[in-house]
Amino acid sequence: MNLLLLSLVIIALLALRVPVAFCFLGPCLGYLLLDGQSLGSSLRLVVNATASFPLLAVPLFVLLGVLASRGGIADLLFDFALAVLGRVRGGLGYVSVGVSLGFSWMSGSAVADAAALGKIQIPAMLRAGYPLRFGLGVTGSAALIAPVMPPSIPAVIFAGAAAVSTGALFAASVIPALLMALGLCVVVFVLVRRTPDIVPVGFSWARVRETGRRVIAPIGAPVVILGGILTGAFTPTEAAAVGVAYILVLAFAYRRLRVRDLPGVLAETVVTTAGIMLIVASASLLGYILAREQVPQALTEGFFGLTDDATVFMVLVAVLMLVLGTVIDPTAVLVLVVPILLPISSGFGVDPIVLGVLMIVSLMIGLLTPPVGTVLYVLSSVARTRVGEVFRGSLPFIVPLLVLLAGIIAFPDAVLWLPRALGL
């Protein structure tokens, strides 16, 4: 009965649009106090939830994304992609996907990607005759590549919660991220055939050479970061620090960032990191309560009572993540659900790396679905339009993402191919 009341209070707070961290934190502290636990011990549980070495990478990857955004890296990538693909019919759609793919190697966040690239891509598409919905849809869906492609902040959170190799999870995410980009390009190809008013961009080899020369150094960032992690030269935390130093030097060299901009960069990093860590801590407190009340054991029996097939289990996990992702922040879902699902998945013989990729891809789709889809609100603000307009534009692009989910479920060994090839 107490757990039911706790659940109802959390649901009510979520419905009232209270920030997710406080939806968990307040009711959970109240639950523990009523159960006779002291406030001091309860708060220690909250603080200890963030005392994890893998989580040290989070603020550095956040800083890396902020520097890449503020340092004009997105502009350089966009200029090069436009020079190469601008003359192709629907070229700006492919440019949007390509730039998001390139920027994802540095940002790790769909929200950062949508905010940084939306300001560039959507006005450019409108000037070239693309419908607003198309621009919103392709920009929003392409932004979802960032939290899947390494360095991915959700992957760091999952690796910490599941105690698996961050490098292996990063490697396993590469192929799904590339398939996401390919699927989105297919949708762009289909949609642009129905848009006759698109104005192509002129092609010039001189422009390709000029923009290509400027983009060589930024492309080196993911080589340094991921190369260091996958070869074992760096831990993810060390790689993030090296990446920050690399992008910082580039931003100053290109004169896109000045010393007086650094306080703003650091302030944005602190605010973003604090939000993530508060969600991690509050969700961990709820996870502690659920574990103490033996909810994971009950769910394990329930899953095994429903099916003994691993494929069916993965379908149920994907559906659960799609539903939770529409109402709860992905970080909170990962911290809360991973400790519950991990032992169940091992019982079904599902590799934890496959489970991580499946959960992350499923949850990222929730960023494009109401009522909590953060990317929807970011693009709504950037384009000064309604959230419903962004969602309607995104609907065709959600189809290949769902197809990708089905592929991960049907061919889990494909996800593990790259980590195994690299010996991770």
CSV table of C-alpha atoms in Angstrom, one decimal:
chain,number,residue,atom,x,y,z
A,1,MET,CA,0.0,0.0,0.0
A,2,ASN,CA,2.9,2.4,0.8
A,3,LEU,CA,4.5,1.7,-2.5
A,4,LEU,CA,1.2,2.3,-4.3
A,5,LEU,CA,0.8,5.6,-2.6
A,6,LEU,CA,4.4,6.6,-3.4
A,7,SER,CA,3.8,5.7,-7.1
A,8,LEU,CA,0.6,7.7,-7.2
A,9,VAL,CA,2.3,10.8,-5.8
A,10,ILE,CA,5.2,10.5,-8.3
A,11,ILE,CA,2.8,10.1,-11.2
A,12,ALA,CA,0.8,13.1,-10.0
A,13,LEU,CA,3.9,15.3,-9.7
A,14,LEU,CA,5.0,14.2,-13.2
A,15,ALA,CA,1.5,15.1,-14.6
A,16,LEU,CA,1.9,18.6,-13.0
A,17,ARG,CA,5.2,19.0,-14.9
A,18,VAL,CA,7.3,19.2,-11.8
A,19,PRO,CA,11.0,18.6,-12.7
A,20,VAL,CA,11.7,14.9,-12.7
A,21,ALA,CA,14.4,15.0,-10.0
A,22,PHE,CA,12.0,16.5,-7.5
A,23,CYS,CA,9.2,14.2,-8.5
A,24,PHE,CA,11.4,11.4,-7.2
A,25,LEU,CA,13.3,13.1,-4.4
A,26,GLY,CA,10.5,14.6,-2.4
A,27,PRO,CA,8.2,11.6,-2.2
A,28,CYS,CA,11.1,9.2,-1.6
A,29,LEU,CA,12.5,11.3,1.3
A,30,GLY,CA,9.0,11.4,2.8
A,31,TYR,CA,8.6,7.7,2.4
A,32,LEU,CA,11.8,6.9,4.2
A,33,LEU,CA,11.1,9.4,7.0
A,34,LEU,CA,7.7,7.9,7.6
A,35,ASP,CA,9.4,4.5,7.6
A,36,GLY,CA,11.6,5.6,10.5
A,37,GLN,CA,14.8,6.3,8.6
A,38,SER,CA,16.6,9.5,9.7
A,39,LEU,CA,16.9,12.4,7.3
A,40,GLY,CA,20.7,12.3,7.6
A,41,SER,CA,21.0,8.7,6.4
A,42,SER,CA,18.4,9.3,3.6
A,43,LEU,CA,20.5,12.2,2.3
A,44,ARG,CA,23.7,10.2,2.5
A,45,LEU,CA,22.0,7.7,0.1
A,46,VAL,CA,21.3,10.6,-2.3
A,47,VAL,CA,24.9,11.9,-2.1
A,48,ASN,CA,26.5,8.4,-2.4
A,49,ALA,CA,24.6,7.7,-5.6
A,50,THR,CA,26.8,10.2,-7.5
A,51,ALA,CA,30.1,8.9,-5.9
A,52,SER,CA,30.9,6.8,-8.9
A,53,PHE,CA,34.1,6.9,-10.8
A,54,PRO,CA,32.5,6.3,-14.3
A,55,LEU,CA,30.2,9.3,-13.6
A,56,LEU,CA,33.3,11.6,-13.5
A,57,ALA,CA,33.3,11.5,-17.3
A,58,VAL,CA,29.8,13.1,-17.4
A,59,PRO,CA,30.8,16.7,-16.6
A,60,LEU,CA,33.8,16.5,-18.9
A,61,PHE,CA,31.7,15.2,-21.8
A,62,VAL,CA,29.2,17.9,-21.1
A,63,LEU,CA,32.0,20.5,-21.2
A,64,LEU,CA,33.2,19.0,-24.5
A,65,GLY,CA,29.8,19.4,-26.0
A,66,VAL,CA,29.4,23.0,-24.8
A,67,LEU,CA,32.9,23.9,-26.2
A,68,ALA,CA,32.1,22.3,-29.5
A,69,SER,CA,28.8,24.2,-29.8
A,70,ARG,CA,30.2,27.6,-28.6
A,71,GLY,CA,33.4,27.1,-30.5
A,72,GLY,CA,31.7,27.1,-33.9
A,73,ILE,CA,32.5,23.5,-34.7
A,74,ALA,CA,28.9,23.0,-35.9
A,75,ASP,CA,29.2,25.9,-38.3
A,76,LEU,CA,32.4,24.4,-39.8
A,77,LEU,CA,30.8,21.0,-40.3
A,78,PHE,CA,27.7,22.6,-41.8
A,79,ASP,CA,29.7,24.7,-44.3
A,80,PHE,CA,31.7,21.7,-45.5
A,81,ALA,CA,28.6,19.4,-45.8
A,82,LEU,CA,26.7,22.1,-47.7
A,83,ALA,CA,29.6,22.6,-50.1
A,84,VAL,CA,29.7,18.9,-50.9
A,85,LEU,CA,26.0,18.0,-50.9
A,86,GLY,CA,24.2,21.3,-51.5
A,87,ARG,CA,23.7,20.7,-55.3
A,88,VAL,CA,22.0,17.3,-54.7
A,89,ARG,CA,18.2,17.4,-54.7
A,90,GLY,CA,17.2,17.6,-51.1
A,91,GLY,CA,20.8,18.3,-50.2
A,92,LEU,CA,20.1,20.2,-47.1
A,93,GLY,CA,18.2,17.2,-45.7
A,94,TYR,CA,21.3,15.1,-46.2
A,95,VAL,CA,23.5,17.9,-44.8
A,96,SER,CA,21.4,18.0,-41.7
A,97,VAL,CA,21.8,14.3,-41.1
A,98,GLY,CA,25.5,14.4,-42.0
A,99,VAL,CA,26.3,17.3,-39.7
A,100,SER,CA,24.4,15.8,-36.8
A,101,LEU,CA,26.4,12.6,-37.4
A,102,GLY,CA,29.7,14.5,-37.4
A,103,PHE,CA,28.8,16.7,-34.4
A,104,SER,CA,27.6,13.7,-32.4
A,105,TRP,CA,31.2,12.5,-32.1
A,106,MET,CA,31.7,15.5,-29.8
A,107,SER,CA,28.4,16.6,-28.3
A,108,GLY,CA,26.9,13.3,-26.8
A,109,SER,CA,23.6,15.1,-26.2
A,110,ALA,CA,20.5,15.4,-28.4
A,111,VAL,CA,19.4,18.6,-26.8
A,112,ALA,CA,22.8,20.2,-27.4
A,113,ASP,CA,22.8,19.0,-31.0
A,114,ALA,CA,19.2,20.3,-31.7
A,115,ALA,CA,20.0,23.7,-30.1
A,116,ALA,CA,23.3,24.2,-31.9
A,117,LEU,CA,22.3,22.9,-35.3
A,118,GLY,CA,18.7,24.0,-35.3
A,119,LYS,CA,19.7,27.6,-35.4
A,120,ILE,CA,21.8,27.0,-38.5
A,121,GLN,CA,19.8,24.4,-40.4
A,122,ILE,CA,16.2,25.4,-40.1
A,123,PRO,CA,16.6,29.0,-41.4
A,124,ALA,CA,18.8,27.7,-44.3
A,125,MET,CA,16.1,25.1,-45.3
A,126,LEU,CA,13.4,27.7,-45.2
A,127,ARG,CA,15.4,30.0,-47.4
A,128,ALA,CA,15.9,27.1,-49.9
A,129,GLY,CA,12.2,26.3,-50.1
A,130,TYR,CA,11.9,23.4,-47.8
A,131,PRO,CA,8.7,23.0,-45.8
A,132,LEU,CA,9.0,24.0,-42.1
A,133,ARG,CA,7.8,20.6,-40.9
A,134,PHE,CA,10.5,18.9,-43.0
A,135,GLY,CA,13.2,21.1,-41.5
A,136,LEU,CA,11.9,20.5,-38.0
A,137,GLY,CA,11.6,16.7,-38.5
A,138,VAL,CA,15.0,16.0,-40.0
A,139,THR,CA,16.8,18.3,-37.5
A,140,GLY,CA,15.1,16.8,-34.5
A,141,SER,CA,15.4,13.2,-35.6
A,142,ALA,CA,19.1,13.6,-36.6
A,143,ALA,CA,19.8,15.1,-33.2
A,144,LEU,CA,19.0,11.7,-31.7
A,145,ILE,CA,22.1,10.3,-33.2
A,146,ALA,CA,24.2,12.2,-30.6
A,147,PRO,CA,23.2,10.3,-27.5
A,148,VAL,CA,23.6,7.0,-29.4
A,149,MET,CA,26.9,7.6,-31.1
A,150,PRO,CA,29.9,7.8,-28.7
A,151,PRO,CA,30.9,9.7,-26.7
A,152,SER,CA,27.4,9.3,-25.4
A,153,ILE,CA,26.3,10.6,-22.0
A,154,PRO,CA,23.5,8.0,-21.6
A,155,ALA,CA,26.0,5.3,-22.4
A,156,VAL,CA,28.3,6.5,-19.6
A,157,ILE,CA,25.2,6.5,-17.2
A,158,PHE,CA,24.3,2.9,-18.3
A,159,ALA,CA,27.8,1.7,-18.0
A,160,GLY,CA,28.1,3.1,-14.5
A,161,ALA,CA,24.7,1.6,-13.4
A,162,ALA,CA,25.4,-1.8,-15.0
A,163,ALA,CA,29.1,-2.0,-14.2
A,164,VAL,CA,30.0,-2.8,-17.8
A,165,SER,CA,32.8,-1.5,-20.0
A,166,THR,CA,32.2,2.0,-21.2
A,167,GLY,CA,34.5,1.4,-24.2
A,168,ALA,CA,32.6,-1.8,-25.2
A,169,LEU,CA,29.3,0.0,-25.0
A,170,PHE,CA,30.7,2.9,-27.0
A,171,ALA,CA,31.9,0.5,-29.7
A,172,ALA,CA,28.6,-1.4,-29.8
A,173,SER,CA,26.8,1.9,-30.3
A,174,VAL,CA,28.6,2.9,-33.5
A,175,ILE,CA,26.8,0.6,-36.0
A,176,PRO,CA,23.3,1.4,-34.7
A,177,ALA,CA,24.2,5.2,-34.9
A,178,LEU,CA,25.3,4.8,-38.5
A,179,LEU,CA,22.2,2.8,-39.3
A,180,MET,CA,20.1,5.6,-37.8
A,181,ALA,CA,21.8,8.1,-40.1
A,182,LEU,CA,21.2,5.8,-43.1
A,183,GLY,CA,17.5,5.3,-42.2
A,184,LEU,CA,17.0,9.1,-41.9
A,185,CYS,CA,18.6,9.7,-45.3
A,186,VAL,CA,16.2,7.2,-46.8
A,187,VAL,CA,13.2,9.2,-45.4
A,188,VAL,CA,14.8,12.4,-46.7
A,189,PHE,CA,15.1,10.8,-50.2
A,190,VAL,CA,11.4,9.8,-50.2
A,191,LEU,CA,10.1,13.2,-48.8
A,192,VAL,CA,12.1,15.5,-51.1
A,193,ARG,CA,10.6,13.8,-54.2
A,194,ARG,CA,7.3,15.4,-53.2
A,195,THR,CA,8.8,18.9,-52.8
A,196,PRO,CA,9.3,20.6,-56.2
A,197,ASP,CA,10.2,24.1,-54.9
A,198,ILE,CA,13.6,23.2,-53.4
A,199,VAL,CA,16.4,25.6,-54.5
A,200,PRO,CA,19.7,23.7,-55.0
A,201,VAL,CA,23.0,25.3,-53.8
A,202,GLY,CA,25.7,26.0,-56.4
A,203,PHE,CA,28.7,23.7,-56.4
A,204,SER,CA,32.3,24.8,-56.4
A,205,TRP,CA,35.5,22.8,-56.0
A,206,ALA,CA,37.2,25.8,-54.5
A,207,ARG,CA,34.5,26.0,-51.8
A,208,VAL,CA,34.8,22.3,-51.1
A,209,ARG,CA,38.6,22.7,-50.7
A,210,GLU,CA,38.3,25.8,-48.5
A,211,THR,CA,35.6,24.3,-46.2
A,212,GLY,CA,37.4,20.9,-46.2
A,213,ARG,CA,40.6,22.5,-45.1
A,214,ARG,CA,38.9,24.1,-42.1
A,215,VAL,CA,37.1,21.0,-41.0
A,216,ILE,CA,40.1,18.6,-40.9
A,217,ALA,CA,41.2,19.6,-37.4
A,218,PRO,CA,37.7,19.3,-35.8
A,219,ILE,CA,37.3,15.8,-37.4
A,220,GLY,CA,40.4,14.9,-35.4
A,221,ALA,CA,38.6,15.2,-32.1
A,222,PRO,CA,36.6,12.0,-32.3
A,223,VAL,CA,39.7,10.2,-33.6
A,224,VAL,CA,41.6,11.3,-30.4
A,225,ILE,CA,38.7,10.6,-28.1
A,226,LEU,CA,37.4,7.3,-29.4
A,227,GLY,CA,40.8,6.1,-30.6
A,228,GLY,CA,42.2,6.6,-27.1
A,229,ILE,CA,39.3,4.7,-25.5
A,230,LEU,CA,39.1,1.8,-27.9
A,231,THR,CA,42.8,1.2,-28.0
A,232,GLY,CA,43.0,1.4,-24.2
A,233,ALA,CA,45.3,4.4,-24.1
A,234,PHE,CA,42.8,6.4,-22.1
A,235,THR,CA,39.9,5.7,-19.8
A,236,PRO,CA,36.7,7.4,-20.9
A,237,THR,CA,37.2,10.1,-18.2
A,238,GLU,CA,40.8,10.7,-19.4
A,239,ALA,CA,39.6,10.7,-23.1
A,240,ALA,CA,37.0,13.3,-22.2
A,241,ALA,CA,39.7,15.5,-20.6
A,242,VAL,CA,41.9,15.2,-23.7
A,243,GLY,CA,39.0,16.0,-25.9
A,244,VAL,CA,38.2,19.1,-23.9
A,245,ALA,CA,41.8,20.3,-24.3
A,246,TYR,CA,41.8,19.6,-28.0
A,247,ILE,CA,38.5,21.4,-28.7
A,248,LEU,CA,39.5,24.3,-26.5
A,249,VAL,CA,42.7,24.8,-28.5
A,250,LEU,CA,40.8,24.6,-31.8
A,251,ALA,CA,38.1,27.1,-30.6
A,252,PHE,CA,40.8,29.6,-29.7
A,253,ALA,CA,42.8,28.9,-32.9
A,254,TYR,CA,39.7,29.5,-35.1
A,255,ARG,CA,38.9,32.6,-33.0
A,256,ARG,CA,35.4,31.3,-32.4
A,257,LEU,CA,35.9,31.5,-28.6
A,258,ARG,CA,37.5,34.2,-26.4
A,259,VAL,CA,38.8,34.1,-22.9
A,260,ARG,CA,35.8,36.2,-21.7
A,261,ASP,CA,33.5,33.5,-23.0
A,262,LEU,CA,34.9,30.9,-20.7
A,263,PRO,CA,32.8,31.8,-17.6
A,264,GLY,CA,29.6,31.3,-19.7
A,265,VAL,CA,30.9,28.0,-21.0
A,266,LEU,CA,31.7,26.8,-17.5
A,267,ALA,CA,28.4,28.0,-16.1
A,268,GLU,CA,26.4,26.2,-18.8
A,269,THR,CA,28.4,23.0,-18.1
A,270,VAL,CA,27.8,23.3,-14.3
A,271,VAL,CA,24.1,23.8,-14.8
A,272,THR,CA,23.7,20.9,-17.2
A,273,THR,CA,25.9,18.6,-15.1
A,274,ALA,CA,24.0,19.5,-11.9
A,275,GLY,CA,20.7,18.7,-13.5
A,276,ILE,CA,22.0,15.3,-14.7
A,277,MET,CA,23.5,14.4,-11.3
A,278,LEU,CA,20.4,15.5,-9.4
A,279,ILE,CA,18.3,13.2,-11.6
A,280,VAL,CA,20.8,10.3,-11.0
A,281,ALA,CA,20.8,10.9,-7.2
A,282,SER,CA,17.0,11.1,-6.9
A,283,ALA,CA,16.3,8.1,-9.2
A,284,SER,CA,18.9,6.1,-7.2
A,285,LEU,CA,17.0,6.8,-4.0
A,286,LEU,CA,13.8,5.5,-5.6
A,287,GLY,CA,15.8,2.5,-6.8
A,288,TYR,CA,17.0,1.9,-3.2
A,289,ILE,CA,13.4,1.9,-2.0
A,290,LEU,CA,12.3,-0.5,-4.7
A,291,ALA,CA,15.2,-2.9,-4.0
A,292,ARG,CA,14.4,-2.8,-0.3
A,293,GLU,CA,10.8,-3.7,-1.0
A,294,GLN,CA,12.0,-6.6,-3.3
A,295,VAL,CA,10.3,-5.1,-6.3
A,296,PRO,CA,13.0,-6.4,-8.7
A,297,GLN,CA,12.5,-10.0,-7.5
A,298,ALA,CA,8.7,-9.7,-8.1
A,299,LEU,CA,9.3,-8.2,-11.6
A,300,THR,CA,11.8,-11.0,-12.4
A,301,GLU,CA,9.1,-13.6,-11.5
A,302,GLY,CA,6.6,-11.7,-13.6
A,303,PHE,CA,8.8,-11.6,-16.6
A,304,PHE,CA,9.7,-15.3,-16.4
A,305,GLY,CA,5.9,-16.0,-16.0
A,306,LEU,CA,5.1,-14.1,-19.2
A,307,THR,CA,7.7,-15.7,-21.4
A,308,ASP,CA,10.9,-17.8,-21.5
A,309,ASP,CA,12.0,-16.4,-24.9
A,310,ALA,CA,14.8,-13.8,-25.0
A,311,THR,CA,13.4,-12.1,-28.2
A,312,VAL,CA,10.0,-11.6,-26.5
A,313,PHE,CA,11.8,-10.2,-23.4
A,314,MET,CA,13.7,-7.7,-25.6
A,315,VAL,CA,10.4,-6.6,-27.3
A,316,LEU,CA,8.9,-6.0,-23.8
A,317,VAL,CA,11.9,-4.0,-22.8
A,318,ALA,CA,11.8,-1.9,-25.9
A,319,VAL,CA,8.1,-1.2,-25.4
A,320,LEU,CA,8.6,-0.3,-21.8
A,321,MET,CA,11.4,2.1,-22.6
A,322,LEU,CA,9.4,3.7,-25.4
A,323,VAL,CA,6.5,4.3,-22.9
A,324,LEU,CA,8.8,5.5,-20.1
A,325,GLY,CA,10.7,7.7,-22.4
A,326,THR,CA,7.6,9.7,-23.3
A,327,VAL,CA,7.1,10.8,-19.7
A,328,ILE,CA,10.4,10.6,-17.8
A,329,ASP,CA,13.9,11.9,-18.6
A,330,PRO,CA,16.1,9.1,-20.1
A,331,THR,CA,18.8,9.6,-17.4
A,332,ALA,CA,16.3,8.9,-14.6
A,333,VAL,CA,14.9,5.8,-16.5
A,334,LEU,CA,18.4,4.4,-16.9
A,335,VAL,CA,19.4,4.9,-13.2
A,336,LEU,CA,16.1,3.5,-12.0
A,337,VAL,CA,15.5,0.6,-14.4
A,338,VAL,CA,18.9,-0.8,-15.2
A,339,PRO,CA,19.5,-2.4,-11.8
A,340,ILE,CA,16.1,-4.0,-12.1
A,341,LEU,CA,16.3,-5.3,-15.7
A,342,LEU,CA,20.0,-6.3,-15.7
A,343,PRO,CA,19.6,-9.5,-13.6
A,344,ILE,CA,16.4,-10.4,-15.5
A,345,SER,CA,18.2,-10.0,-18.8
A,346,SER,CA,21.0,-12.3,-17.7
A,347,GLY,CA,18.4,-14.9,-16.9
A,348,PHE,CA,17.3,-14.7,-20.5
A,349,GLY,CA,20.8,-14.8,-21.8
A,350,VAL,CA,20.8,-11.2,-23.2
A,351,ASP,CA,24.2,-9.6,-23.2
A,352,PRO,CA,24.2,-6.4,-21.0
A,353,ILE,CA,25.9,-4.5,-23.9
A,354,VAL,CA,22.9,-5.4,-26.2
A,355,LEU,CA,20.5,-4.4,-23.4
A,356,GLY,CA,22.3,-1.0,-23.1
A,357,VAL,CA,22.1,-0.2,-26.8
A,358,LEU,CA,18.4,-1.3,-26.9
A,359,MET,CA,17.5,0.8,-23.9
A,360,ILE,CA,19.4,3.9,-25.1
A,361,VAL,CA,17.9,3.8,-28.6
A,362,SER,CA,14.4,3.3,-27.3
A,363,LEU,CA,14.7,6.1,-24.8
A,364,MET,CA,16.1,8.5,-27.3
A,365,ILE,CA,12.9,8.2,-29.4
A,366,GLY,CA,11.1,9.6,-26.4
A,367,LEU,CA,12.9,12.8,-26.8
A,368,LEU,CA,10.8,13.4,-29.9
A,369,THR,CA,7.5,12.4,-28.4
A,370,PRO,CA,5.2,14.4,-26.1
A,371,PRO,CA,4.6,15.2,-23.3
A,372,VAL,CA,8.2,15.4,-22.1
A,373,GLY,CA,10.1,15.3,-25.4
A,374,THR,CA,12.9,17.7,-24.7
A,375,VAL,CA,14.0,18.0,-28.3
A,376,LEU,CA,10.5,19.0,-29.3
A,377,TYR,CA,10.6,22.0,-26.9
A,378,VAL,CA,14.1,23.0,-28.0
A,379,LEU,CA,13.2,23.1,-31.7
A,380,SER,CA,9.9,24.8,-30.9
A,381,SER,CA,11.8,27.6,-29.3
A,382,VAL,CA,14.4,27.8,-32.0
A,383,ALA,CA,11.9,27.9,-34.9
A,384,ARG,CA,9.3,29.9,-32.8
A,385,THR,CA,6.5,27.4,-33.6
A,386,ARG,CA,4.2,25.1,-31.7
A,387,VAL,CA,5.4,21.8,-30.2
A,388,GLY,CA,2.7,20.0,-32.1
A,389,GLU,CA,4.2,21.2,-35.4
A,390,VAL,CA,7.6,19.8,-34.5
A,391,PHE,CA,6.1,16.5,-33.6
A,392,ARG,CA,4.1,16.2,-36.8
A,393,GLY,CA,7.2,17.0,-38.8
A,394,SER,CA,9.1,14.3,-36.9
A,395,LEU,CA,6.6,11.5,-37.4
A,396,PRO,CA,8.0,10.2,-40.7
A,397,PHE,CA,11.5,10.1,-39.3
A,398,ILE,CA,10.5,8.0,-36.3
A,399,VAL,CA,9.7,5.1,-38.6
A,400,PRO,CA,13.3,4.2,-39.4
A,401,LEU,CA,14.2,4.5,-35.7
A,402,LEU,CA,11.5,1.9,-34.9
A,403,VAL,CA,12.9,-0.3,-37.7
A,404,LEU,CA,16.3,0.0,-36.1
A,405,LEU,CA,14.9,-1.2,-32.8
A,406,ALA,CA,13.4,-4.2,-34.5
A,407,GLY,CA,16.8,-4.9,-36.1
A,408,ILE,CA,18.6,-4.8,-32.7
A,409,ILE,CA,16.1,-7.2,-31.3
A,410,ALA,CA,16.3,-9.6,-34.3
A,411,PHE,CA,20.1,-9.5,-34.7
A,412,PRO,CA,21.7,-8.8,-31.3
A,413,ASP,CA,25.0,-10.3,-32.5
A,414,ALA,CA,25.3,-7.5,-35.0
A,415,VAL,CA,25.5,-5.0,-32.1
A,416,LEU,CA,28.3,-7.0,-30.5
A,417,TRP,CA,30.4,-7.4,-33.7
A,418,LEU,CA,32.5,-4.3,-33.3
A,419,PRO,CA,33.3,-4.7,-29.6
A,420,ARG,CA,34.3,-8.3,-30.3
A,421,ALA,CA,36.4,-7.3,-33.3
A,422,LEU,CA,38.2,-4.8,-31.1
A,423,GLY,CA,38.6,-7.3,-28.3
A,424,LEU,CA,36.6,-5.2,-25.8
